XYZ file of C-alpha atoms in Angstrom:
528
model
C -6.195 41.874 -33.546
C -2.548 39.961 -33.364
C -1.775 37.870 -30.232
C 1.548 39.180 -31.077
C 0.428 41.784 -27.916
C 0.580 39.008 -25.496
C 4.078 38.003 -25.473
C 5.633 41.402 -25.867
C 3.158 43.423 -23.469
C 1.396 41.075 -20.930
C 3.223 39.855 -18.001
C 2.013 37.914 -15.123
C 3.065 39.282 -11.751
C 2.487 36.856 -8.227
C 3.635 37.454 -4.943
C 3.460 35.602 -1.814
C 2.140 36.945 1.074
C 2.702 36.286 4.716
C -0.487 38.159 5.480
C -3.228 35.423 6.909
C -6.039 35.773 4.587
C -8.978 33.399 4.089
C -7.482 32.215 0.564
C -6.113 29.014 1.839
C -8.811 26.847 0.732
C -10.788 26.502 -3.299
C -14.202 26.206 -3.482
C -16.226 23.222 -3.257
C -18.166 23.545 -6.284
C -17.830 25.090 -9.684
C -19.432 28.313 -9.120
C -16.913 31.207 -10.106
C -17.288 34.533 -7.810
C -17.007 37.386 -10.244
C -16.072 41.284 -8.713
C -15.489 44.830 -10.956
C -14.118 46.911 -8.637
C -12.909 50.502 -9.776
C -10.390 51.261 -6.823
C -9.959 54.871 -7.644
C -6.140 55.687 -8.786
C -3.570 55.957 -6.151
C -2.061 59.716 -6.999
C -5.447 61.135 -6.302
C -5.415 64.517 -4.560
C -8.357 62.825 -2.396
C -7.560 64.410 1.055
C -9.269 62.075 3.642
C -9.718 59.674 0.864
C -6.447 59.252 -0.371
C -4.891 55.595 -1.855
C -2.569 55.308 2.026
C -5.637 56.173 4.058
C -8.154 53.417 2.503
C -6.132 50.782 0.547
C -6.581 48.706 3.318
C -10.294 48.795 3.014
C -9.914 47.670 -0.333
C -8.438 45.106 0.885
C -10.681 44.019 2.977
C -13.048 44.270 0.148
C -11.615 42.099 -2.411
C -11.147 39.503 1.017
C -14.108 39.700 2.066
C -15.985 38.535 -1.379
C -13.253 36.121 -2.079
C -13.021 36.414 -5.672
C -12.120 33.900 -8.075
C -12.122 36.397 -11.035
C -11.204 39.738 -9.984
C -11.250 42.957 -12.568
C -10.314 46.426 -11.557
C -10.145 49.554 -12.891
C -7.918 52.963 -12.568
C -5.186 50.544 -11.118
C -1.506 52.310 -10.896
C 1.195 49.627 -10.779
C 1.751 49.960 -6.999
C -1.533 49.436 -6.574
C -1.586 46.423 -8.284
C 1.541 45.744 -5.610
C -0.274 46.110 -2.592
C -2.954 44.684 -3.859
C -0.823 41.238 -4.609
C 0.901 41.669 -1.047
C -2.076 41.358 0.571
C -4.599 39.508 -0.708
C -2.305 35.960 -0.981
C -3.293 33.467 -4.113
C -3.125 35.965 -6.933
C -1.788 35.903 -10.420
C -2.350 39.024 -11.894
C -2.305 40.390 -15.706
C -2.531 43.601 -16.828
C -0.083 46.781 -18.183
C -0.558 50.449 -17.845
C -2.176 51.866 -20.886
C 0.469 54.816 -21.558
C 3.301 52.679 -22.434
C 2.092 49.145 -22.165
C 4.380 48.372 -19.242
C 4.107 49.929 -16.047
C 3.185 53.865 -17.278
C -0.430 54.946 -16.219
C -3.488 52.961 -15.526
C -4.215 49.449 -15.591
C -7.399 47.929 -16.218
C -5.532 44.650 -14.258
C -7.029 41.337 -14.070
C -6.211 39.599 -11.175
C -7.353 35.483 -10.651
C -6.879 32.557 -8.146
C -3.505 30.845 -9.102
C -4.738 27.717 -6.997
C -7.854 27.422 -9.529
C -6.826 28.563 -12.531
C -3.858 28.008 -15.238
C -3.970 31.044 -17.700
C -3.854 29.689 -21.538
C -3.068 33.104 -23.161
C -3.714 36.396 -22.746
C -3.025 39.965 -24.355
C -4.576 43.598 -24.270
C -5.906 45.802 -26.966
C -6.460 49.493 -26.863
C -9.568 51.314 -27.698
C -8.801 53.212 -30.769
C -8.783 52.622 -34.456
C -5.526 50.804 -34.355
C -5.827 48.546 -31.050
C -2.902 46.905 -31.062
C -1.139 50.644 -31.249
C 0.354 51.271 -27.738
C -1.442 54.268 -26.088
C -3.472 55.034 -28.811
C -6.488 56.742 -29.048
C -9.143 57.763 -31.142
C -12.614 58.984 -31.962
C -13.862 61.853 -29.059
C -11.765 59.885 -26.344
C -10.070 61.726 -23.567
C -7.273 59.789 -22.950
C -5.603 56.489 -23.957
C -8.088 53.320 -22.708
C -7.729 49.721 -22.797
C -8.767 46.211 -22.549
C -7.054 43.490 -20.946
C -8.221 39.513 -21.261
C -7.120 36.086 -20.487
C -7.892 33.011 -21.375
C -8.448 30.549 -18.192
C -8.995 26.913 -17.431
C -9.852 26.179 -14.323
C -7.851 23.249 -12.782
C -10.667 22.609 -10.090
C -12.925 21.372 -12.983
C -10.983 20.936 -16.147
C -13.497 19.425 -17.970
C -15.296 22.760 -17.937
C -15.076 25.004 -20.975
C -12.034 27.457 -20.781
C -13.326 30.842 -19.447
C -12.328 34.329 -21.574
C -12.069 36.745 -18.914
C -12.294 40.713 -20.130
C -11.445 43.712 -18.057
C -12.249 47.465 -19.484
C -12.590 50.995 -18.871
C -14.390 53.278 -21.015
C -13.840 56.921 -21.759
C -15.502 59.202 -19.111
C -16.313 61.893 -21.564
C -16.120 60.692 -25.222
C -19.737 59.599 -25.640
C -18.321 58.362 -29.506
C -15.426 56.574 -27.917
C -17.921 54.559 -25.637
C -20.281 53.506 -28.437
C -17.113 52.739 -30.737
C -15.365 50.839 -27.826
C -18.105 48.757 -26.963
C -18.505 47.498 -31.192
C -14.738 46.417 -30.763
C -14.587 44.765 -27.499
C -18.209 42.768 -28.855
C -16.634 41.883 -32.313
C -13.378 40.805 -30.627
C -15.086 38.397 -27.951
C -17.196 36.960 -31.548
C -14.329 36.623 -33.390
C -11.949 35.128 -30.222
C -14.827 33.028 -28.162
C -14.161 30.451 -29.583
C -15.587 27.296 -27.005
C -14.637 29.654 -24.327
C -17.555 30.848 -21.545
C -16.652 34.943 -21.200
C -16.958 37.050 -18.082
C -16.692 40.594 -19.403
C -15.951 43.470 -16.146
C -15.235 46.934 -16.212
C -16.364 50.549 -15.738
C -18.124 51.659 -18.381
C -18.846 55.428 -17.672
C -22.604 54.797 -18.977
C -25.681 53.307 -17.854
C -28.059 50.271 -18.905
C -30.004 52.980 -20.941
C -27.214 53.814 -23.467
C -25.886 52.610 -26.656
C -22.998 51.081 -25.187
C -25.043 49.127 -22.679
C -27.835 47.783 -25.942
C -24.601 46.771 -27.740
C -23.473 44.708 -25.250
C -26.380 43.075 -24.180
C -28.967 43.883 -26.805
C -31.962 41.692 -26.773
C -31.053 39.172 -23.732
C -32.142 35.488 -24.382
C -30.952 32.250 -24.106
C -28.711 32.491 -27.213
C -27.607 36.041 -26.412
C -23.815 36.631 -26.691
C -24.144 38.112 -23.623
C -26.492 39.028 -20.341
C -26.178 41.674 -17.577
C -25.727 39.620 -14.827
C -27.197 42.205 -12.620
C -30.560 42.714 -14.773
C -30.411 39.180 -15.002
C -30.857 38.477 -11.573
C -32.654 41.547 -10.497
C -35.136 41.995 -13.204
C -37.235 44.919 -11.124
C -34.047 46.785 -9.322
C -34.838 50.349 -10.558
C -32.342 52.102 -8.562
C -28.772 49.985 -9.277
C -26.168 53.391 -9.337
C -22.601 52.403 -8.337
C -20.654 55.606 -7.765
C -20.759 57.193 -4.872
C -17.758 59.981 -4.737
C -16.641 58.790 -1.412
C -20.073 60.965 -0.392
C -22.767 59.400 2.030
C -25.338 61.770 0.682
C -25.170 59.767 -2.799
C -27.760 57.473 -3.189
C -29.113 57.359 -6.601
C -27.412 57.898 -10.276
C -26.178 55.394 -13.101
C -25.114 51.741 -13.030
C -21.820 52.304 -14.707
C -20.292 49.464 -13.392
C -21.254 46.354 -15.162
C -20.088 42.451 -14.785
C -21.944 40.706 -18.370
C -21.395 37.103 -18.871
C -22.335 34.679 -21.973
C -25.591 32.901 -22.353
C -24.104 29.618 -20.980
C -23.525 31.256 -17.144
C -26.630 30.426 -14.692
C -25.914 33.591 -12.586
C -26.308 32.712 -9.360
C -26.143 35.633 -7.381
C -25.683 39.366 -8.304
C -25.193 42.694 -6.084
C -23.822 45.888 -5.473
C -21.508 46.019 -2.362
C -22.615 49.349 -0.970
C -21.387 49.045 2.642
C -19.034 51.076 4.257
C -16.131 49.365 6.651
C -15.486 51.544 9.673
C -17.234 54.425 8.627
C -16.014 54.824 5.010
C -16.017 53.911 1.746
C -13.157 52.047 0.289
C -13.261 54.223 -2.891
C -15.367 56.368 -5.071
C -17.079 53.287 -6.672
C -19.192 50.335 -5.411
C -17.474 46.577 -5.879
C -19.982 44.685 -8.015
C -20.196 40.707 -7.777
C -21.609 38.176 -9.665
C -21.989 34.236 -8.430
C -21.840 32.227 -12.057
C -22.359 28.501 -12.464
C -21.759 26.820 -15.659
C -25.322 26.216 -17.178
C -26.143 22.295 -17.380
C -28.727 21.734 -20.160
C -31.155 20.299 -18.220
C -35.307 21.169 -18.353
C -35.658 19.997 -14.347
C -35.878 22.418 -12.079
C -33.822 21.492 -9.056
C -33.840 22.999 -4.918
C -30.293 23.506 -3.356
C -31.168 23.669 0.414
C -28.464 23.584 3.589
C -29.591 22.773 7.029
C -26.905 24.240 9.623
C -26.988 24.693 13.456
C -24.743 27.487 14.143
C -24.124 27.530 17.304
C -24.118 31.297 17.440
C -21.415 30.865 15.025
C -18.914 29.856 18.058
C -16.967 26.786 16.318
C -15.349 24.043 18.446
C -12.081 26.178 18.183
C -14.494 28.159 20.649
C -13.964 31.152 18.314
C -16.863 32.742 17.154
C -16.085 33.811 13.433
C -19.584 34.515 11.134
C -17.400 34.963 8.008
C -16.326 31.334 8.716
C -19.883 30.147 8.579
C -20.631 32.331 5.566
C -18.095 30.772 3.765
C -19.087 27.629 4.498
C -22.699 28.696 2.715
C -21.050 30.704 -0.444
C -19.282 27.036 -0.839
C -22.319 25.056 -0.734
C -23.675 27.220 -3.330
C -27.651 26.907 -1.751
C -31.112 27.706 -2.934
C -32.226 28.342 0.701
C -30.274 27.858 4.152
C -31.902 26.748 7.076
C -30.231 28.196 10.095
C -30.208 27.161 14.121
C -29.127 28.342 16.820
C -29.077 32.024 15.671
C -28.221 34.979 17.858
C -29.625 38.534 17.491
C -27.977 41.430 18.970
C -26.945 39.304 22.242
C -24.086 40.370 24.574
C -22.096 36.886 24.261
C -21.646 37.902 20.117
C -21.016 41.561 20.579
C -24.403 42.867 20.047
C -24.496 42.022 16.077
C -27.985 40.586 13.999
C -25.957 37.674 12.963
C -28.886 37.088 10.409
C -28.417 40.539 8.840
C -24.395 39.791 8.705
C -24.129 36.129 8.146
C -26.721 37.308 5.170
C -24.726 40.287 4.034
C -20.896 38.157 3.981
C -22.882 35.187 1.909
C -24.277 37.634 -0.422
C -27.997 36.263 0.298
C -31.471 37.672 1.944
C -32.070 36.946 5.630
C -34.856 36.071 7.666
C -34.872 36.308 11.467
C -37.314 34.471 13.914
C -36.594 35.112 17.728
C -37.251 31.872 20.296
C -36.771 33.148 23.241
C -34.903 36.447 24.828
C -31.150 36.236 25.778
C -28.673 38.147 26.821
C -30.133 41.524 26.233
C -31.278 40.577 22.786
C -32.616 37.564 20.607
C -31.932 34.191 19.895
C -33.993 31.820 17.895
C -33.321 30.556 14.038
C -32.887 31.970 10.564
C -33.564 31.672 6.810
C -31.657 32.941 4.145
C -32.393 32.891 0.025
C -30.561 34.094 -3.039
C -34.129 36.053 -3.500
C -35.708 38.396 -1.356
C -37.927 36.616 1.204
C -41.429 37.691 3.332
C -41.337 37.721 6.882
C -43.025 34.608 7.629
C -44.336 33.307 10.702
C -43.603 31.366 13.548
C -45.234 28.032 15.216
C -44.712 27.447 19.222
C -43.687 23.806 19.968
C -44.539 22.595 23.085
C -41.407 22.805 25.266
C -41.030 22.137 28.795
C -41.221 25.001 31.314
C -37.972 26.860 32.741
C -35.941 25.442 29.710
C -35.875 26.968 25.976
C -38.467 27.182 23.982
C -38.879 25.756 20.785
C -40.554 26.990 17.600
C -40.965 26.418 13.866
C -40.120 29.063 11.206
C -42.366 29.269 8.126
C -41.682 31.074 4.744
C -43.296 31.155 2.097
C -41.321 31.052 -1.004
C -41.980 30.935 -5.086
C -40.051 28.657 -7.020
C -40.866 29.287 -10.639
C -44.187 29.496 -10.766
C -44.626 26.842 -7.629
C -45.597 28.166 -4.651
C -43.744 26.481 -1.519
C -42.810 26.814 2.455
C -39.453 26.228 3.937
C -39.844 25.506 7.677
C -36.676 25.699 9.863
C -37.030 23.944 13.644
C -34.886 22.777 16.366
C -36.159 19.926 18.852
C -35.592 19.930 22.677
C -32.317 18.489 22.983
C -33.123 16.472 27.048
C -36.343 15.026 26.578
C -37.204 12.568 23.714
C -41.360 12.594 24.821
C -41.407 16.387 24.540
C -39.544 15.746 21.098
C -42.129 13.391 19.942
C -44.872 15.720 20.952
C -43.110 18.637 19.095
C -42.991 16.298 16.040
C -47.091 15.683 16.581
C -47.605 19.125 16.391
C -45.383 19.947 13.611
C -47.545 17.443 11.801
C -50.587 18.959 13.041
C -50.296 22.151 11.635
C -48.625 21.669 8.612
C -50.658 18.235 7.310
C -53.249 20.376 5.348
C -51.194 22.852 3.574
C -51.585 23.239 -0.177
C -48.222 24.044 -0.790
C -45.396 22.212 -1.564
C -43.040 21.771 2.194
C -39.439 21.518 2.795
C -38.988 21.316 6.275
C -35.212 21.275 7.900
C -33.588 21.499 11.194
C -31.635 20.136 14.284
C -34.244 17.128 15.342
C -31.984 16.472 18.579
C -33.334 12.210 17.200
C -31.410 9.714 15.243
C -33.462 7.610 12.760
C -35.394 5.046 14.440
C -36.697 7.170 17.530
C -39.997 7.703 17.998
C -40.010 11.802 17.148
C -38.316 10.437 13.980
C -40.733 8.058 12.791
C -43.824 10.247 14.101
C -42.697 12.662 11.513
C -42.471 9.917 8.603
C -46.079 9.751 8.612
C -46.330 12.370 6.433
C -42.416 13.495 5.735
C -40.256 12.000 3.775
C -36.707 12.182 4.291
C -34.103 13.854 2.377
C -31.375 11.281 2.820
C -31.294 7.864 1.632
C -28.302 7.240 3.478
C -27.281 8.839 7.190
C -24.536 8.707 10.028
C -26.285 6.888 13.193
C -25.846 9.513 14.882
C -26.620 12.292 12.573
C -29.681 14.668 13.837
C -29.538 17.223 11.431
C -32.195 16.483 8.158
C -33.964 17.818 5.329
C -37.581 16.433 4.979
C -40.146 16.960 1.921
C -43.825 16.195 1.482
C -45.594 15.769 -0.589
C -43.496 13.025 -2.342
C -45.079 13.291 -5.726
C -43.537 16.792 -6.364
C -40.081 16.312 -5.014
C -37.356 13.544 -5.509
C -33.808 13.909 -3.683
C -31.168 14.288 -6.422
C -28.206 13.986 -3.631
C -27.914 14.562 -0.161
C -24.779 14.626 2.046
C -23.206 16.496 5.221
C -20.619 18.442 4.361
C -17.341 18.406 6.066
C -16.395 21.152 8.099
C -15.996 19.855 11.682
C -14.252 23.342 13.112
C -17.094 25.922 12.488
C -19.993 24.835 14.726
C -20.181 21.788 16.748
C -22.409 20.882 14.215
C -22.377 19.414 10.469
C -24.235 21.555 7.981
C -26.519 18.985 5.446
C -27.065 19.666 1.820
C -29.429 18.228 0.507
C -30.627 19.373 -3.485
C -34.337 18.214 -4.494
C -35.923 18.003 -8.464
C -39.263 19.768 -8.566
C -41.295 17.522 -10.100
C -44.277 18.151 -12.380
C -47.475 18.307 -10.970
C -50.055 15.330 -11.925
C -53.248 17.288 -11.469
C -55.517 18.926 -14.468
C-alpha cells in the first residue's frame, strides 16, 4: 500500500480548549494508557440516547482514563469536534471513510500532543484495492477503513517509535472480517518495521473467530501480536463489550479488542462497564490497556507505593480521589499500600473510597476498617493490578479513648512465590505505644514462611526506638531517607529481596503526605 494516502487524505486536526481537564500534566513513567472506544455515531435515531444527550459522558470517559493513545470508532466529524473541544491535549488523525475527507465515519485516532510527535501516518480501506477511496469488497456492507500513525514519544525518545492502528470491521460480512483482518496483519508485517504496534478497533467478532486466530494466533513471546485482554486475564470467561445502551445486557461477545506486539508488558487490562449518572455513555464498553515497553530482563521485580491518604483531603483542603488515583496510575505499582482510608463516612460523602480510588486507578481493592467514624468506616487499604483475597487484620495495641491501630495482611502470589503485603499506621502522640506496636508487629509476623513486604505511616524517623525495634528482623526499603520522612517500605527476609530503587515521589498538594515507591528484585531462593 502507497504512503501516497498520507499526504493527500490524512490531516491532523488540534484544538485548544478552555475547558479545565486533568491533561495538564505527562506521565511519570513510560507506561502508555491504551482505550478503543466505539462512541456510537452522532445521527443516531437513539431517543434518550442520542449523540446531544450523552456526549458529555463520553467525555467524561475518555477524561477519566486519561489516554495517551486513544482509538474510536463510528466517529462523525463533529464528533471528532467535540471531542477535541473538550478533552484539551489532543492531536487527532483520521478521515471519514465515504470520501476520505470529512463524509461518513471515522475510525479517528486521537493522541497526547504533549507526548507524542507523529512521524507519518495514512489510512487504507478494507477492500481489494485499499488505497481506493470508499471502496469495498468481498460480502462487506458498507465502505470500512483503517487509520494508523506512526508515533515517537518525546517523553522517552529513546524508546522504539510506536505504530498505532485504529479499525472497524464489517458488522455483517463474515468474508469481509476474515479478509480484513489478513490485510491489516500483512500490512503491520510488511510496515513494522522497529516500530512497537498498538492495534484498536471494533471488530464485530469475538476471540472465537477467524478474525480473532488471525490476529493473535498462537500467543507467545515472539507472537506478532497478543490480546492484551486475554493476556492479562487468562480465566475471564465472560469479557462481552456491547451493551445497546440496555442494563439488562450482561453477557455476549468481546468485539472490542486493544492487541499489542510481543515487546508490550501489558500492565493492566479492563472493560469500563460503569455507568455515570445512571447511563451509559454509548452502546459499547471503553476498553483500556496499561502497556510498558518490555525490558529484556529474567528478574522478576515488585513495584510497591506506600501512601497515607488522608481521606484523600489534600493540603488544598479539597478532597479529590481522582487526584490520588492519578497519582497511583503514574507510579505505575505492583501493589499500593493505603492509610488513612475512609469508607462510606459522612465527611467524604458517603463513598467506599477503596472501591473508587480502585475503580479510577484501574486496580483491585482491599478494605480493612480500624475503627467506626462518622456513620461508616475508616481504617486502611490495599490495592493490586490482580485480584486480591480478603485478608486479615492484626490489633496493635493503642491507647484507650484515641484510634486504634491495626495491621492489614494479604496474601498475594507473585509468580509462583507465595508472599504477604502488610499495610499499618503507628499512633501518631506516643512514641512507647509506637515501640510496643512495632514489638508486636514483630511478634506475629517473625515466623511466617512467606516472603513479607510490610509498608505504612510509622509516625518514627530513623533512629527512634519503634524504628530500630523493627530492624531486628526488617530491613528497610530505602538506602537513603529525608530526616523527617515516616512513611517506609520494609522487607524480610533479606535473602529473597534486594531494593532496586526507592524514592518519595513528589506531589506535595494531594495528601499532607508523600507517597514512597519503592520497587524490590525477587530473588531466587537458596534452598533444595
Amino acid at each position: 500500500m502507497s504512503n501516497v494516502i498520507v499526504g493527500l487524505l490524512g490531516f491532523v486536526i488540534v484544538l485548544f480548549s478552555s475547558v479545565p481537564t486533568a491533561f495538564a500534566e505527562a506521565p511519570s513513567t513510560d507506561v502508555i494508557r491504551v482505550m478503543s472506544f466505539n462512541i456510537r455515531y452522532g445521527t443516531a435515531n437513539d431517543g434518550a440516547n442520542s449523540w446531544k444527550n450523552r456526549r458529555d459522558l463520553v467525555v467524561e470517559k475518555i477524561r477519566e482514563f486519561e489516554p495517551d493513545l486513544l482509538g474510536t470508532q463510528e466517529v462523525l466529524d463533529f464528533q471528532r469536534d467535540y471531542l477535541l473541544q473538550n478533552c484539551a491535549n489532543y492531536l487527532s488523525w483520521g478521515v471519514g471513510r465515504d470520501d476520505g475527507k470529512n463524509s461518513g465515519e471515522m475510525t479517528a485516532i486521537f493522541y497526547r500532543r504533549d507526548r507524542f510527535e507523529q512521524l507519518e501516518g495514512g489510512h487504507f480501506w478494507l477492500s481489494l484495492t485499499p488505497e481506493m477511496v470508499g471502496s469495498k469488497s468481498w460480502d462487506s456492507s458498507l465502505p470500512r477503513i483503517c487509520s494508523w500513525v506512526r508515533l515517537r514519544d518525546k517523553l522517552h525518545p529513546n524508546n522504539p517509535t510506536i505504530l498505532f492502528l485504529n479499525t472497524h470491521f464489517d458488522h455483517r460480512g463474515s468474508d469481509a472480517r476474515r479478509e480484513s483482518a489478513s490485510l491489516i496483519r500483512k500490512f503491520v508485517e510488511k510496515n513494522r518495521k522497529e516500530s512497537q504496534v498498538v492495534i484498536t478497533g471494533d471488530f464485530n467478532c469475538g476471540d472465537s473467530s477467524e478474525p480473532y486466530r488471525q490476529f493473535f494466533p498462537e500467543e507467545s513471546e515472539n507472537s506478532l501480536l497478543i490480546d492484551t485482554f486475554r493476556s492479562f486475564n487468562p480465566t475471564e470467561k465472560n469479557g462481552y463489550t456491547f451493551n445497546g445502551f440496555r442494563n439488562s445486557v450482561n453477557s455476549g461477545e468481546r468485539i472490542d479488542w486493544i492487541g499489542c506486539s510481543s515487546d508490550w508488558e501489558v500492565r493492566l487490562a479492563h472493560i469500563d462497564r460503569t455507568q455515570t449518572r445512571g447511563r451509559f455513555a454509548s452502546d459499547h464498553f471503553p476498553v483500556t490497556a496499561v502497556l510498558r515497553p518490555k525490558i529484556p530482563s529474567s528478574e522478576q521485580t515488585i513495584r510497591i507505593l506506600c501512601y497515607n491518604i488522608h481521606h484523600a483531603e489534600g493540603v488544598d483542603g479539597k478532597v479529590d480521589l481522582y487526584r490520588i488515583a492519578r497519582i497511583i496510575r503514574n507510579a505505575d505499582p505492583d501493589y499500593v499500600m493505603l492509610q488513612e482510608v475512609d469508607h462510606r463516612t459522612r465527611r467524604t460523602n458517603g463513598i467506599d473510597q477503596t472501591s473508587e480510588i480502585a475503580r479510577l486507578s484501574g486496580y483491585h481493592g482491599r478494605f480493612a476498617s480500624a475503627m467506626e467514624f462518622q456513620g461508616g468506616q475508616y481504617g486502611q487499604a490495599i490495592l493490586s493490578r490482580q485480584p486480591i483475597e480478603t485478608g486479615r487484620v492484626l490489633k496493635l495495641p493503642s491507647p484507650e479513648k484515641q484510634e486504634p491501630r491495626i495491621a492489614f495482611i494479604i496474601p498475594v502470589r507473585v509468580g509462583n512465590v507465595d508472599m504477604e503485603l502488610i499495610s499499618t499506621h503507628f499512633t501518631h502522640n506516643d512514641s512507647q505505644i509506637r515501640t510496643e506496636q512495632a514489638k508486636k508487629l514483630n511478634e506475629y509476623l517473625r515466623d511466617s514462611s512467606r516472603i513479607q513486604i510490610l509498608a505504612g505511616d510509622f509516625n518514627a524517623t530513623v533512629g527512634s526506638d519503634p524504628i530500630r525495634e523493627l530492624q531486628k528482623i526488617w530491613t528497610l526499603g530505602h538506602p537513603s531517607v529525608g530526616k523527617n520522612q515516616i512513611d517506609f517500605v520494609w522487607f524480610r527476609p533479606s535473602d529473597r529481596l534486594q531494593v532496586k530503587s526507592a524514592q518519595q515521589l513528589p506531589e506535595p498538594i494531594a495528601s499532607d503526605h508523600l507517597p514512597v515507591l519503592c520497587e524490590l528484585r525477587l530473588l531466587p531462593s537458596m534452598s533444595k
